[in-house]
Structure formats: structure tokens, C-alpha cells
Amino acid sequence: DKRYDKILQNAEKFVRGLQIGADGKVDKSNPHFGGVGYGGREGADLSNTAYMIEALKALDASDDDPAIQRAIAFITRCQNLQGAGNDTQFADKVNDGGFYYAVPTESVDDERSTENGGLRSYGSMTYHGFKSLVYAGLTKDDPRTKAALEWISKNYTLNDNPGQGSAGLFYYYNTFGKALEASQLAAVDDGTPNKRDWRKDLVATLAKRQGEDGSWVNSNRQWFENDKNLCTSFALLALSHCKNPVD
């Protein structure tokens, strides 16, 4: 009934204004161009950028919306894939089609890196990246979506957050469900004789992990997932993606 149109318009203006490069002051050659982060224009990360795309799609932004296309330029640079738009020094070092959290401005030497100086792909970021490619209208034949799906097929699991273990597990469950729902895939080919019905797998996993008081919580306190409120919220969001579209 139009009561919230003005609020949503103001919110959309704010969200769009967070994007690095939206005002024309940052060139596309900057590795953070198109991204959104916690530190304003100082840096961007895949998590915040993916949520920005979700927000714009919730407001019915088209696949070719300029903000979404700028965001895809950043997200492509977060994919371990040589060519196809990733022009960073990390593109060919791992080259497994998965995604990582952010593009460092210099080489890194910590738990994120591989022995050859590449950046490790991991589950929650790969599903965020894949979902963003879907929202931007990329088809299954695009090399970026094809490579992401291959990584998902090879690393399909709900036992942990691939590449991170138990860290960020419930965040992972939500991005897993959201991405596969957006892709309209009924099942994931994990190389076994029968494809995986991801909806059934996700529901069964969350059923096993639910506490007696109805909550969910992670024993790993990384990213505050030792908070029942946070994990329960992620679990409920994950379950919301599991309704079969034919029902």
C-alpha cells in the first residue's frame, strides 16, 4: 500500500552509496572497485558485497543494474580462476573455481594463503560468489559459474564449512541454501551415482544439530557463532530456502 516506499528509496540510496566506485572517484583498475566493505572506501570484501547485491535484488534491481555489474567486477577478482576477469596476481595460483573473502593489496602470509602464495577458496564465500553470479544473470555456460559449480560439486558437504572447518558453520548453511535456491538447482552432482537433494540434506543436518531448547549454536566461537541468537537466526534462514518449489 506504498507506506514504506520512501523508507525503501532512502535505504536503497544509502546502500548504493556504500559501493566503491559508485561515485566515479575510483577507477575499475582498482582491485576493490565495485565492492563494499566495513571500512568505507578503504577496502571491500565478498561477504558485504554479496549482501549488497541481495539488497538490490530485493528491491527488484535488474541483472544489468550498473551497481550489480560493478559488484561482479569485484566478485570476479575474488574467484580462483585464471582469466574471465580476474586480473589480480592471485588468479592462477590456486585456479580451482572457488572464492575467497577479499583481494589483498599485497601478498599475504597467514592462514588464508597457500604454499605458492595463492588464496584458499572456502565454502561460504564460494556460495556467496556463485549466488552473486546468478543474480547478475550469468548462465551455467559462463566460465565463472561453470568453475564455481565444479568447486561446489567437488566440495559438497554439510559436515563443515569447506576450507574453514567448523568456523562460520551456520553462516555457511545460510549461504549454501540461499545460493542453491537462487540457482534453481534441484540437486547437486557430487560425483556419486545419485545427485544430492540439497534441501533434504540441509534439513536433516539442521535437525541433527538443533538443541533440546530449540536453538542452534556452534562450539567454535569464531565470528561470534557461540551466540545462540546468531546461529538460530542463520539456521532459520537456511531452512527458509528448503521449501521445494513444486510443493
C-alpha atoms as an extended CHARMM CRD file, in Angstrom:
* protein
*
       247  EXT
         1         1  ASP       CA              0.0000000000        0.0000000000        0.0000000000  PROA      1               0.0000000000
         2         2  LYS       CA              3.0310000000        2.2690000000       -0.6070000000  PROA      2               0.0000000000
         3         3  ARG       CA              3.5480000000        3.1190000000        3.0900000000  PROA      3               0.0000000000
         4         4  TYR       CA              7.2250000000        2.2100000000        3.0110000000  PROA      4               0.0000000000
         5         5  ASP       CA              8.2210000000        3.4280000000       -0.4390000000  PROA      5               0.0000000000
         6         6  LYS       CA             10.0920000000        6.4740000000        0.8500000000  PROA      6               0.0000000000
         7         7  ILE       CA             11.9330000000        4.4660000000        3.5120000000  PROA      7               0.0000000000
         8         8  LEU       CA             12.9890000000        1.8750000000        0.9320000000  PROA      8               0.0000000000
         9         9  GLN       CA             14.0700000000        4.5560000000       -1.5370000000  PROA      9               0.0000000000
        10        10  ASN       CA             16.2470000000        6.2010000000        1.1130000000  PROA      10              0.0000000000
        11        11  ALA       CA             17.6950000000        2.8320000000        2.1380000000  PROA      11              0.0000000000
        12        12  GLU       CA             18.4690000000        1.9740000000       -1.4710000000  PROA      12              0.0000000000
        13        13  LYS       CA             20.2500000000        5.2990000000       -1.9580000000  PROA      13              0.0000000000
        14        14  PHE       CA             22.3260000000        4.6260000000        1.1630000000  PROA      14              0.0000000000
        15        15  VAL       CA             23.2770000000        1.0850000000        0.1290000000  PROA      15              0.0000000000
        16        16  ARG       CA             24.2340000000        2.1710000000       -3.3710000000  PROA      16              0.0000000000
        17        17  GLY       CA             26.3840000000        4.9270000000       -1.8990000000  PROA      17              0.0000000000
        18        18  LEU       CA             28.4870000000        2.3870000000        0.0040000000  PROA      18              0.0000000000
        19        19  GLN       CA             29.8860000000        0.8620000000       -3.1780000000  PROA      19              0.0000000000
        20        20  ILE       CA             33.4810000000        1.6830000000       -4.0640000000  PROA      20              0.0000000000
        21        21  GLY       CA             33.4930000000        3.3070000000       -7.4840000000  PROA      21              0.0000000000
        22        22  ALA       CA             29.8210000000        4.2830000000       -7.4890000000  PROA      22              0.0000000000
        23        23  ASP       CA             30.7400000000        7.9790000000       -7.4080000000  PROA      23              0.0000000000
        24        24  GLY       CA             33.2830000000        7.6980000000      -10.2170000000  PROA      24              0.0000000000
        25        25  LYS       CA             36.2250000000        8.5140000000       -7.9380000000  PROA      25              0.0000000000
        26        26  VAL       CA             37.7410000000        5.0230000000       -8.0610000000  PROA      26              0.0000000000
        27        27  ASP       CA             38.8210000000        3.5120000000      -11.3600000000  PROA      27              0.0000000000
        28        28  LYS       CA             37.9390000000       -0.0260000000      -12.4470000000  PROA      28              0.0000000000
        29        29  SER       CA             41.6360000000       -0.9020000000      -12.3400000000  PROA      29              0.0000000000
        30        30  ASN       CA             41.4820000000       -0.6710000000       -8.5310000000  PROA      30              0.0000000000
        31        31  PRO       CA             41.0680000000       -4.2450000000       -7.1740000000  PROA      31              0.0000000000
        32        32  HSD       CA             38.3750000000       -3.0410000000       -4.7590000000  PROA      32              0.0000000000
        33        33  PHE       CA             36.2780000000       -1.3630000000       -7.4650000000  PROA      33              0.0000000000
        34        34  GLY       CA             32.6420000000       -2.4290000000       -7.2270000000  PROA      34              0.0000000000
        35        35  GLY       CA             32.9540000000       -3.8950000000       -3.7600000000  PROA      35              0.0000000000
        36        36  VAL       CA             31.5730000000       -2.9770000000       -0.3500000000  PROA      36              0.0000000000
        37        37  GLY       CA             33.3660000000       -3.3840000000        2.9710000000  PROA      37              0.0000000000
        38        38  TYR       CA             33.3410000000       -2.4500000000        6.6210000000  PROA      38              0.0000000000
        39        39  GLY       CA             35.8230000000        0.3920000000        6.2510000000  PROA      39              0.0000000000
        40        40  GLY       CA             34.0880000000        2.6730000000        3.7880000000  PROA      40              0.0000000000
        41        41  ARG       CA             36.2730000000        3.2040000000        0.7500000000  PROA      41              0.0000000000
        42        42  GLU       CA             39.3780000000        1.6870000000        2.3220000000  PROA      42              0.0000000000
        43        43  GLY       CA             38.6240000000       -1.8870000000        1.3060000000  PROA      43              0.0000000000
        44        44  ALA       CA             35.9780000000       -4.3300000000        0.1670000000  PROA      44              0.0000000000
        45        45  ASP       CA             35.0920000000       -7.9480000000        0.8760000000  PROA      45              0.0000000000
        46        46  LEU       CA             32.9470000000      -10.5740000000       -0.7870000000  PROA      46              0.0000000000
        47        47  SER       CA             30.5770000000      -11.0200000000        2.1590000000  PROA      47              0.0000000000
        48        48  ASN       CA             29.4210000000       -7.4030000000        2.3350000000  PROA      48              0.0000000000
        49        49  THR       CA             29.3540000000       -7.1070000000       -1.4520000000  PROA      49              0.0000000000
        50        50  ALA       CA             27.1580000000      -10.1920000000       -1.8110000000  PROA      50              0.0000000000
        51        51  TYR       CA             24.7210000000       -8.8170000000        0.7760000000  PROA      51              0.0000000000
        52        52  MET       CA             24.5790000000       -5.5240000000       -1.1490000000  PROA      52              0.0000000000
        53        53  ILE       CA             23.5590000000       -7.4270000000       -4.2870000000  PROA      53              0.0000000000
        54        54  GLU       CA             20.9080000000       -9.2900000000       -2.2710000000  PROA      54              0.0000000000
        55        55  ALA       CA             19.5120000000       -5.9930000000       -1.0120000000  PROA      55              0.0000000000
        56        56  LEU       CA             19.3030000000       -4.5410000000       -4.5180000000  PROA      56              0.0000000000
        57        57  LYS       CA             17.6560000000       -7.6850000000       -5.8900000000  PROA      57              0.0000000000
        58        58  ALA       CA             15.1110000000       -7.4870000000       -3.0600000000  PROA      58              0.0000000000
        59        59  LEU       CA             14.2500000000       -4.0530000000       -4.4480000000  PROA      59              0.0000000000
        60        60  ASP       CA             13.7850000000       -5.5870000000       -7.9070000000  PROA      60              0.0000000000
        61        61  ALA       CA             17.0470000000       -4.3410000000       -9.4230000000  PROA      61              0.0000000000
        62        62  SER       CA             17.6400000000       -5.8780000000      -12.8520000000  PROA      62              0.0000000000
        63        63  ASP       CA             20.5180000000       -8.2240000000      -13.6510000000  PROA      63              0.0000000000
        64        64  ASP       CA             22.2170000000       -5.4870000000      -15.6490000000  PROA      64              0.0000000000
        65        65  ASP       CA             21.8600000000       -2.8140000000      -12.9650000000  PROA      65              0.0000000000
        66        66  PRO       CA             25.1020000000       -0.7600000000      -13.0180000000  PROA      66              0.0000000000
        67        67  ALA       CA             25.7220000000       -1.3300000000       -9.3010000000  PROA      67              0.0000000000
        68        68  ILE       CA             25.3540000000       -5.1030000000       -9.7020000000  PROA      68              0.0000000000
        69        69  GLN       CA             27.6410000000       -5.1320000000      -12.7300000000  PROA      69              0.0000000000
        70        70  ARG       CA             30.2720000000       -3.1250000000      -10.8320000000  PROA      70              0.0000000000
        71        71  ALA       CA             29.9410000000       -5.5850000000       -7.9480000000  PROA      71              0.0000000000
        72        72  ILE       CA             30.5120000000       -8.5260000000      -10.2850000000  PROA      72              0.0000000000
        73        73  ALA       CA             33.7970000000       -6.9500000000      -11.3690000000  PROA      73              0.0000000000
        74        74  PHE       CA             34.9480000000       -7.1250000000       -7.7360000000  PROA      74              0.0000000000
        75        75  ILE       CA             33.4800000000      -10.5710000000       -7.1020000000  PROA      75              0.0000000000
        76        76  THR       CA             35.2160000000      -11.9460000000      -10.1920000000  PROA      76              0.0000000000
        77        77  ARG       CA             38.5020000000      -10.8140000000       -8.6720000000  PROA      77              0.0000000000
        78        78  CYS       CA             37.6750000000      -12.9170000000       -5.6100000000  PROA      78              0.0000000000
        79        79  GLN       CA             37.4480000000      -16.1190000000       -7.6470000000  PROA      79              0.0000000000
        80        80  ASN       CA             40.3300000000      -18.5320000000       -8.0330000000  PROA      80              0.0000000000
        81        81  LEU       CA             40.0300000000      -18.5880000000      -11.8020000000  PROA      81              0.0000000000
        82        82  GLN       CA             42.5990000000      -17.5590000000      -14.3460000000  PROA      82              0.0000000000
        83        83  GLY       CA             41.1690000000      -15.1850000000      -16.9410000000  PROA      83              0.0000000000
        84        84  ALA       CA             37.4280000000      -14.4600000000      -17.0920000000  PROA      84              0.0000000000
        85        85  GLY       CA             38.0050000000      -11.0740000000      -15.4760000000  PROA      85              0.0000000000
        86        86  ASN       CA             40.3290000000      -11.8600000000      -12.5860000000  PROA      86              0.0000000000
        87        87  ASP       CA             43.3950000000       -9.7660000000      -13.3390000000  PROA      87              0.0000000000
        88        88  THR       CA             44.9500000000       -9.9990000000       -9.8660000000  PROA      88              0.0000000000
        89        89  GLN       CA             48.2180000000      -11.7240000000       -9.0050000000  PROA      89              0.0000000000
        90        90  PHE       CA             46.2340000000      -14.4720000000       -7.2420000000  PROA      90              0.0000000000
        91        91  ALA       CA             44.1150000000      -15.5890000000      -10.2210000000  PROA      91              0.0000000000
        92        92  ASP       CA             46.1870000000      -18.5590000000      -11.3900000000  PROA      92              0.0000000000
        93        93  LYS       CA             47.8410000000      -19.6870000000       -8.1660000000  PROA      93              0.0000000000
        94        94  VAL       CA             45.0140000000      -21.9680000000       -6.9980000000  PROA      94              0.0000000000
        95        95  ASN       CA             42.6800000000      -21.8800000000      -10.0210000000  PROA      95              0.0000000000
        96        96  ASP       CA             40.0560000000      -24.2230000000       -8.5480000000  PROA      96              0.0000000000
        97        97  GLY       CA             36.9840000000      -22.0820000000       -9.2890000000  PROA      97              0.0000000000
        98        98  GLY       CA             36.2190000000      -21.3460000000       -5.6370000000  PROA      98              0.0000000000
        99        99  PHE       CA             36.0430000000      -17.9280000000       -3.9980000000  PROA      99              0.0000000000
       100       100  TYR       CA             37.9310000000      -16.1910000000       -1.2020000000  PROA      100             0.0000000000
       101       101  TYR       CA             36.9770000000      -13.3510000000        1.1400000000  PROA      101             0.0000000000
       102       102  ALA       CA             38.8580000000      -10.3470000000       -0.2390000000  PROA      102             0.0000000000
       103       103  VAL       CA             41.5690000000       -9.1690000000       -2.6000000000  PROA      103             0.0000000000
       104       104  PRO       CA             44.6360000000       -8.1470000000       -0.5680000000  PROA      104             0.0000000000
       105       105  THR       CA             46.5370000000       -5.0910000000       -1.7240000000  PROA      105             0.0000000000
       106       106  GLU       CA             49.7440000000       -7.0480000000       -1.1980000000  PROA      106             0.0000000000
       107       107  SER       CA             50.7460000000      -10.6790000000       -0.8230000000  PROA      107             0.0000000000
       108       108  VAL       CA             49.6610000000      -12.4090000000        2.3740000000  PROA      108             0.0000000000
       109       109  ASP       CA             51.3490000000      -14.9500000000        4.5930000000  PROA      109             0.0000000000
       110       110  ASP       CA             48.7370000000      -16.2670000000        7.0060000000  PROA      110             0.0000000000
       111       111  GLU       CA             46.0790000000      -18.9590000000        7.2870000000  PROA      111             0.0000000000
       112       112  ARG       CA             44.3190000000      -17.6050000000        4.1830000000  PROA      112             0.0000000000
       113       113  SER       CA             47.2250000000      -18.3270000000        1.8630000000  PROA      113             0.0000000000
       114       114  THR       CA             48.5060000000      -21.4250000000        0.1180000000  PROA      114             0.0000000000
       115       115  GLU       CA             52.1260000000      -22.5060000000       -0.1170000000  PROA      115             0.0000000000
       116       116  ASN       CA             52.5700000000      -20.8330000000       -3.5000000000  PROA      116             0.0000000000
       117       117  GLY       CA             51.1390000000      -17.5020000000       -2.2980000000  PROA      117             0.0000000000
       118       118  GLY       CA             47.6030000000      -18.0730000000       -3.5220000000  PROA      118             0.0000000000
       119       119  LEU       CA             44.4010000000      -17.5580000000       -1.5270000000  PROA      119             0.0000000000
       120       120  ARG       CA             42.3920000000      -20.5170000000       -0.2450000000  PROA      120             0.0000000000
       121       121  SER       CA             38.8860000000      -20.9950000000       -1.5610000000  PROA      121             0.0000000000
       122       122  TYR       CA             36.2850000000      -21.8320000000        1.0440000000  PROA      122             0.0000000000
       123       123  GLY       CA             32.6480000000      -22.8100000000        1.2450000000  PROA      123             0.0000000000
       124       124  SER       CA             30.6860000000      -19.8300000000        2.4820000000  PROA      124             0.0000000000
       125       125  MET       CA             32.4710000000      -17.4260000000        0.1430000000  PROA      125             0.0000000000
       126       126  THR       CA             32.1090000000      -19.7490000000       -2.8420000000  PROA      126             0.0000000000
       127       127  TYR       CA             28.3580000000      -19.9960000000       -2.3510000000  PROA      127             0.0000000000
       128       128  HSD       CA             28.1730000000      -16.2070000000       -1.8920000000  PROA      128             0.0000000000
       129       129  GLY       CA             30.1570000000      -15.7310000000       -5.1000000000  PROA      129             0.0000000000
       130       130  PHE       CA             28.0980000000      -18.2510000000       -7.0370000000  PROA      130             0.0000000000
       131       131  LYS       CA             24.8360000000      -16.6690000000       -5.8410000000  PROA      131             0.0000000000
       132       132  SER       CA             26.0260000000      -13.2340000000       -6.9170000000  PROA      132             0.0000000000
       133       133  LEU       CA             26.8670000000      -14.5180000000      -10.3990000000  PROA      133             0.0000000000
       134       134  VAL       CA             23.3600000000      -15.9860000000      -10.6410000000  PROA      134             0.0000000000
       135       135  TYR       CA             21.7980000000      -12.6920000000       -9.5400000000  PROA      135             0.0000000000
       136       136  ALA       CA             23.8020000000      -10.8930000000      -12.2400000000  PROA      136             0.0000000000
       137       137  GLY       CA             22.2270000000      -13.0960000000      -14.8880000000  PROA      137             0.0000000000
       138       138  LEU       CA             25.2670000000      -15.2180000000      -15.7330000000  PROA      138             0.0000000000
       139       139  THR       CA             24.3000000000      -18.5630000000      -17.2450000000  PROA      139             0.0000000000
       140       140  LYS       CA             25.6680000000      -22.0140000000      -16.4700000000  PROA      140             0.0000000000
       141       141  ASP       CA             27.8190000000      -21.7500000000      -19.5860000000  PROA      141             0.0000000000
       142       142  ASP       CA             29.7620000000      -18.7270000000      -18.3240000000  PROA      142             0.0000000000
       143       143  PRO       CA             33.2600000000      -19.8720000000      -17.2890000000  PROA      143             0.0000000000
       144       144  ARG       CA             32.8470000000      -18.2630000000      -13.8500000000  PROA      144             0.0000000000
       145       145  THR       CA             29.5980000000      -20.0330000000      -12.9550000000  PROA      145             0.0000000000
       146       146  LYS       CA             30.8370000000      -23.2630000000      -14.5280000000  PROA      146             0.0000000000
       147       147  ALA       CA             34.0240000000      -23.1890000000      -12.4420000000  PROA      147             0.0000000000
       148       148  ALA       CA             32.0890000000      -22.3070000000       -9.2680000000  PROA      148             0.0000000000
       149       149  LEU       CA             29.6970000000      -25.2250000000       -9.8120000000  PROA      149             0.0000000000
       150       150  GLU       CA             32.6200000000      -27.5840000000      -10.3280000000  PROA      150             0.0000000000
       151       151  TRP       CA             34.0950000000      -26.4570000000       -6.9920000000  PROA      151             0.0000000000
       152       152  ILE       CA             30.7050000000      -26.9230000000       -5.3070000000  PROA      152             0.0000000000
       153       153  SER       CA             30.3810000000      -30.4180000000       -6.7780000000  PROA      153             0.0000000000
       154       154  LYS       CA             33.8560000000      -31.4600000000       -5.6370000000  PROA      154             0.0000000000
       155       155  ASN       CA             33.4820000000      -29.9610000000       -2.1570000000  PROA      155             0.0000000000
       156       156  TYR       CA             29.8360000000      -30.7340000000       -1.4260000000  PROA      156             0.0000000000
       157       157  THR       CA             29.3570000000      -31.2630000000        2.3070000000  PROA      157             0.0000000000
       158       158  LEU       CA             27.3160000000      -30.1060000000        5.2740000000  PROA      158             0.0000000000
       159       159  ASN       CA             29.6350000000      -31.5860000000        7.8600000000  PROA      159             0.0000000000
       160       160  ASP       CA             31.7130000000      -28.4180000000        7.9180000000  PROA      160             0.0000000000
       161       161  ASN       CA             32.3910000000      -25.1470000000        6.1040000000  PROA      161             0.0000000000
       162       162  PRO       CA             34.8070000000      -26.4230000000        3.4240000000  PROA      162             0.0000000000
       163       163  GLY       CA             38.1750000000      -24.7790000000        3.8480000000  PROA      163             0.0000000000
       164       164  GLN       CA             37.2450000000      -23.3710000000        7.2790000000  PROA      164             0.0000000000
       165       165  GLY       CA             36.2410000000      -26.4260000000        9.2770000000  PROA      165             0.0000000000
       166       166  SER       CA             33.6810000000      -25.5560000000       11.9480000000  PROA      166             0.0000000000
       167       167  ALA       CA             34.3540000000      -21.7980000000       11.7140000000  PROA      167             0.0000000000
       168       168  GLY       CA             31.3680000000      -19.8870000000       10.3630000000  PROA      168             0.0000000000
       169       169  LEU       CA             29.3650000000      -23.1030000000       10.0190000000  PROA      169             0.0000000000
       170       170  PHE       CA             25.8770000000      -21.6100000000       10.4000000000  PROA      170             0.0000000000
       171       171  TYR       CA             26.7410000000      -18.6540000000        8.2020000000  PROA      171             0.0000000000
       172       172  TYR       CA             27.7570000000      -21.3150000000        5.6760000000  PROA      172             0.0000000000
       173       173  TYR       CA             24.4380000000      -23.1510000000        5.9770000000  PROA      173             0.0000000000
       174       174  ASN       CA             22.5880000000      -19.9500000000        5.1210000000  PROA      174             0.0000000000
       175       175  THR       CA             24.7500000000      -19.0680000000        2.1030000000  PROA      175             0.0000000000
       176       176  PHE       CA             24.5770000000      -22.7080000000        0.9330000000  PROA      176             0.0000000000
       177       177  GLY       CA             20.7630000000      -22.6750000000        0.9850000000  PROA      177             0.0000000000
       178       178  LYS       CA             20.3830000000      -19.1660000000       -0.4080000000  PROA      178             0.0000000000
       179       179  ALA       CA             22.7250000000      -19.7810000000       -3.3490000000  PROA      179             0.0000000000
       180       180  LEU       CA             21.2590000000      -23.1250000000       -4.3760000000  PROA      180             0.0000000000
       181       181  GLU       CA             17.7200000000      -21.7800000000       -4.0940000000  PROA      181             0.0000000000
       182       182  ALA       CA             18.6650000000      -18.8160000000       -6.2910000000  PROA      182             0.0000000000
       183       183  SER       CA             20.2500000000      -21.1490000000       -8.8550000000  PROA      183             0.0000000000
       184       184  GLN       CA             17.0310000000      -23.2090000000       -9.0790000000  PROA      184             0.0000000000
       185       185  LEU       CA             19.0850000000      -26.3960000000       -8.9310000000  PROA      185             0.0000000000
       186       186  ALA       CA             17.0500000000      -29.2570000000       -7.5150000000  PROA      186             0.0000000000
       187       187  ALA       CA             20.1430000000      -31.3370000000       -6.8360000000  PROA      187             0.0000000000
       188       188  VAL       CA             23.9320000000      -31.1270000000       -6.8320000000  PROA      188             0.0000000000
       189       189  ASP       CA             26.0520000000      -33.6390000000       -8.7190000000  PROA      189             0.0000000000
       190       190  ASP       CA             28.7450000000      -34.6030000000       -6.2220000000  PROA      190             0.0000000000
       191       191  GLY       CA             30.1750000000      -37.3990000000       -8.3510000000  PROA      191             0.0000000000
       192       192  THR       CA             28.2150000000      -40.1670000000       -6.6410000000  PROA      192             0.0000000000
       193       193  PRO       CA             25.6780000000      -42.3020000000       -8.5540000000  PROA      193             0.0000000000
       194       194  ASN       CA             22.7790000000      -40.3020000000       -7.1830000000  PROA      194             0.0000000000
       195       195  LYS       CA             22.7690000000      -36.5000000000       -7.1760000000  PROA      195             0.0000000000
       196       196  ARG       CA             22.3720000000      -34.8510000000       -3.7850000000  PROA      196             0.0000000000
       197       197  ASP       CA             18.9790000000      -33.3960000000       -2.9060000000  PROA      197             0.0000000000
       198       198  TRP       CA             20.4780000000      -30.4080000000       -1.1170000000  PROA      198             0.0000000000
       199       199  ARG       CA             17.1840000000      -29.3890000000        0.5010000000  PROA      199             0.0000000000
       200       200  LYS       CA             16.7670000000      -32.7570000000        2.2140000000  PROA      200             0.0000000000
       201       201  ASP       CA             20.4400000000      -32.7770000000        3.2220000000  PROA      201             0.0000000000
       202       202  LEU       CA             20.2430000000      -29.3110000000        4.7470000000  PROA      202             0.0000000000
       203       203  VAL       CA             17.0310000000      -30.0080000000        6.6770000000  PROA      203             0.0000000000
       204       204  ALA       CA             18.4150000000      -33.3020000000        8.0020000000  PROA      204             0.0000000000
       205       205  THR       CA             21.6850000000      -31.6770000000        9.0610000000  PROA      205             0.0000000000
       206       206  LEU       CA             19.9700000000      -28.8620000000       10.9220000000  PROA      206             0.0000000000
       207       207  ALA       CA             17.5570000000      -31.2990000000       12.5730000000  PROA      207             0.0000000000
       208       208  LYS       CA             20.5170000000      -33.2420000000       13.9740000000  PROA      208             0.0000000000
       209       209  ARG       CA             22.2510000000      -30.1050000000       15.2020000000  PROA      209             0.0000000000
       210       210  GLN       CA             19.2500000000      -28.4990000000       16.9340000000  PROA      210             0.0000000000
       211       211  GLY       CA             19.4820000000      -28.2780000000       20.7150000000  PROA      211             0.0000000000
       212       212  GLU       CA             16.8570000000      -29.5020000000       23.1740000000  PROA      212             0.0000000000
       213       213  ASP       CA             15.7110000000      -25.9240000000       23.7870000000  PROA      213             0.0000000000
       214       214  GLY       CA             15.0830000000      -25.4340000000       20.0530000000  PROA      214             0.0000000000
       215       215  SER       CA             18.1810000000      -23.3500000000       19.4210000000  PROA      215             0.0000000000
       216       216  TRP       CA             21.3290000000      -23.8600000000       17.3940000000  PROA      216             0.0000000000
       217       217  VAL       CA             24.8600000000      -22.8930000000       18.4500000000  PROA      217             0.0000000000
       218       218  ASN       CA             28.3950000000      -23.5030000000       17.2470000000  PROA      218             0.0000000000
       219       219  SER       CA             31.0770000000      -24.7590000000       19.6350000000  PROA      219             0.0000000000
       220       220  ASN       CA             33.5490000000      -22.7500000000       17.5370000000  PROA      220             0.0000000000
       221       221  ARG       CA             33.3060000000      -19.1320000000       18.7250000000  PROA      221             0.0000000000
       222       222  GLN       CA             34.8640000000      -17.6760000000       15.5440000000  PROA      222             0.0000000000
       223       223  TRP       CA             32.7140000000      -14.8130000000       14.1600000000  PROA      223             0.0000000000
       224       224  PHE       CA             30.5340000000      -14.9150000000       17.3060000000  PROA      224             0.0000000000
       225       225  GLU       CA             28.8820000000      -18.2280000000       16.4350000000  PROA      225             0.0000000000
       226       226  ASN       CA             28.9660000000      -19.2360000000       20.0900000000  PROA      226             0.0000000000
       227       227  ASP       CA             25.8970000000      -16.9550000000       20.3570000000  PROA      227             0.0000000000
       228       228  LYS       CA             22.6670000000      -18.9580000000       20.1600000000  PROA      228             0.0000000000
       229       229  ASN       CA             20.7280000000      -15.9740000000       18.8550000000  PROA      229             0.0000000000
       230       230  LEU       CA             23.0340000000      -15.6110000000       15.8630000000  PROA      230             0.0000000000
       231       231  CYS       CA             23.2200000000      -19.3060000000       14.9660000000  PROA      231             0.0000000000
       232       232  THR       CA             19.4880000000      -19.8280000000       15.4150000000  PROA      232             0.0000000000
       233       233  SER       CA             18.8250000000      -16.9050000000       13.0800000000  PROA      233             0.0000000000
       234       234  PHE       CA             21.1690000000      -18.3600000000       10.4580000000  PROA      234             0.0000000000
       235       235  ALA       CA             19.5670000000      -21.8040000000       10.8560000000  PROA      235             0.0000000000
       236       236  LEU       CA             16.0550000000      -20.4540000000       10.3670000000  PROA      236             0.0000000000
       237       237  LEU       CA             17.1530000000      -18.5020000000        7.3090000000  PROA      237             0.0000000000
       238       238  ALA       CA             18.7590000000      -21.6580000000        5.9320000000  PROA      238             0.0000000000
       239       239  LEU       CA             15.5520000000      -23.6290000000        6.4810000000  PROA      239             0.0000000000
       240       240  SER       CA             13.5320000000      -20.9430000000        4.7100000000  PROA      240             0.0000000000
       241       241  HSD       CA             15.3730000000      -21.8210000000        1.4850000000  PROA      241             0.0000000000
       242       242  CYS       CA             14.4290000000      -25.5070000000        1.7140000000  PROA      242             0.0000000000
       243       243  LYS       CA             10.8110000000      -25.4850000000        0.6340000000  PROA      243             0.0000000000
       244       244  ASN       CA             10.5680000000      -27.4390000000       -2.5860000000  PROA      244             0.0000000000
       245       245  PRO       CA              9.2790000000      -25.1010000000       -5.3110000000  PROA      245             0.0000000000
       246       246  VAL       CA              6.8950000000      -27.8030000000       -6.6100000000  PROA      246             0.0000000000
       247       247  ASP       CA              5.1080000000      -28.0560000000       -3.2440000000  PROA      247             0.0000000000
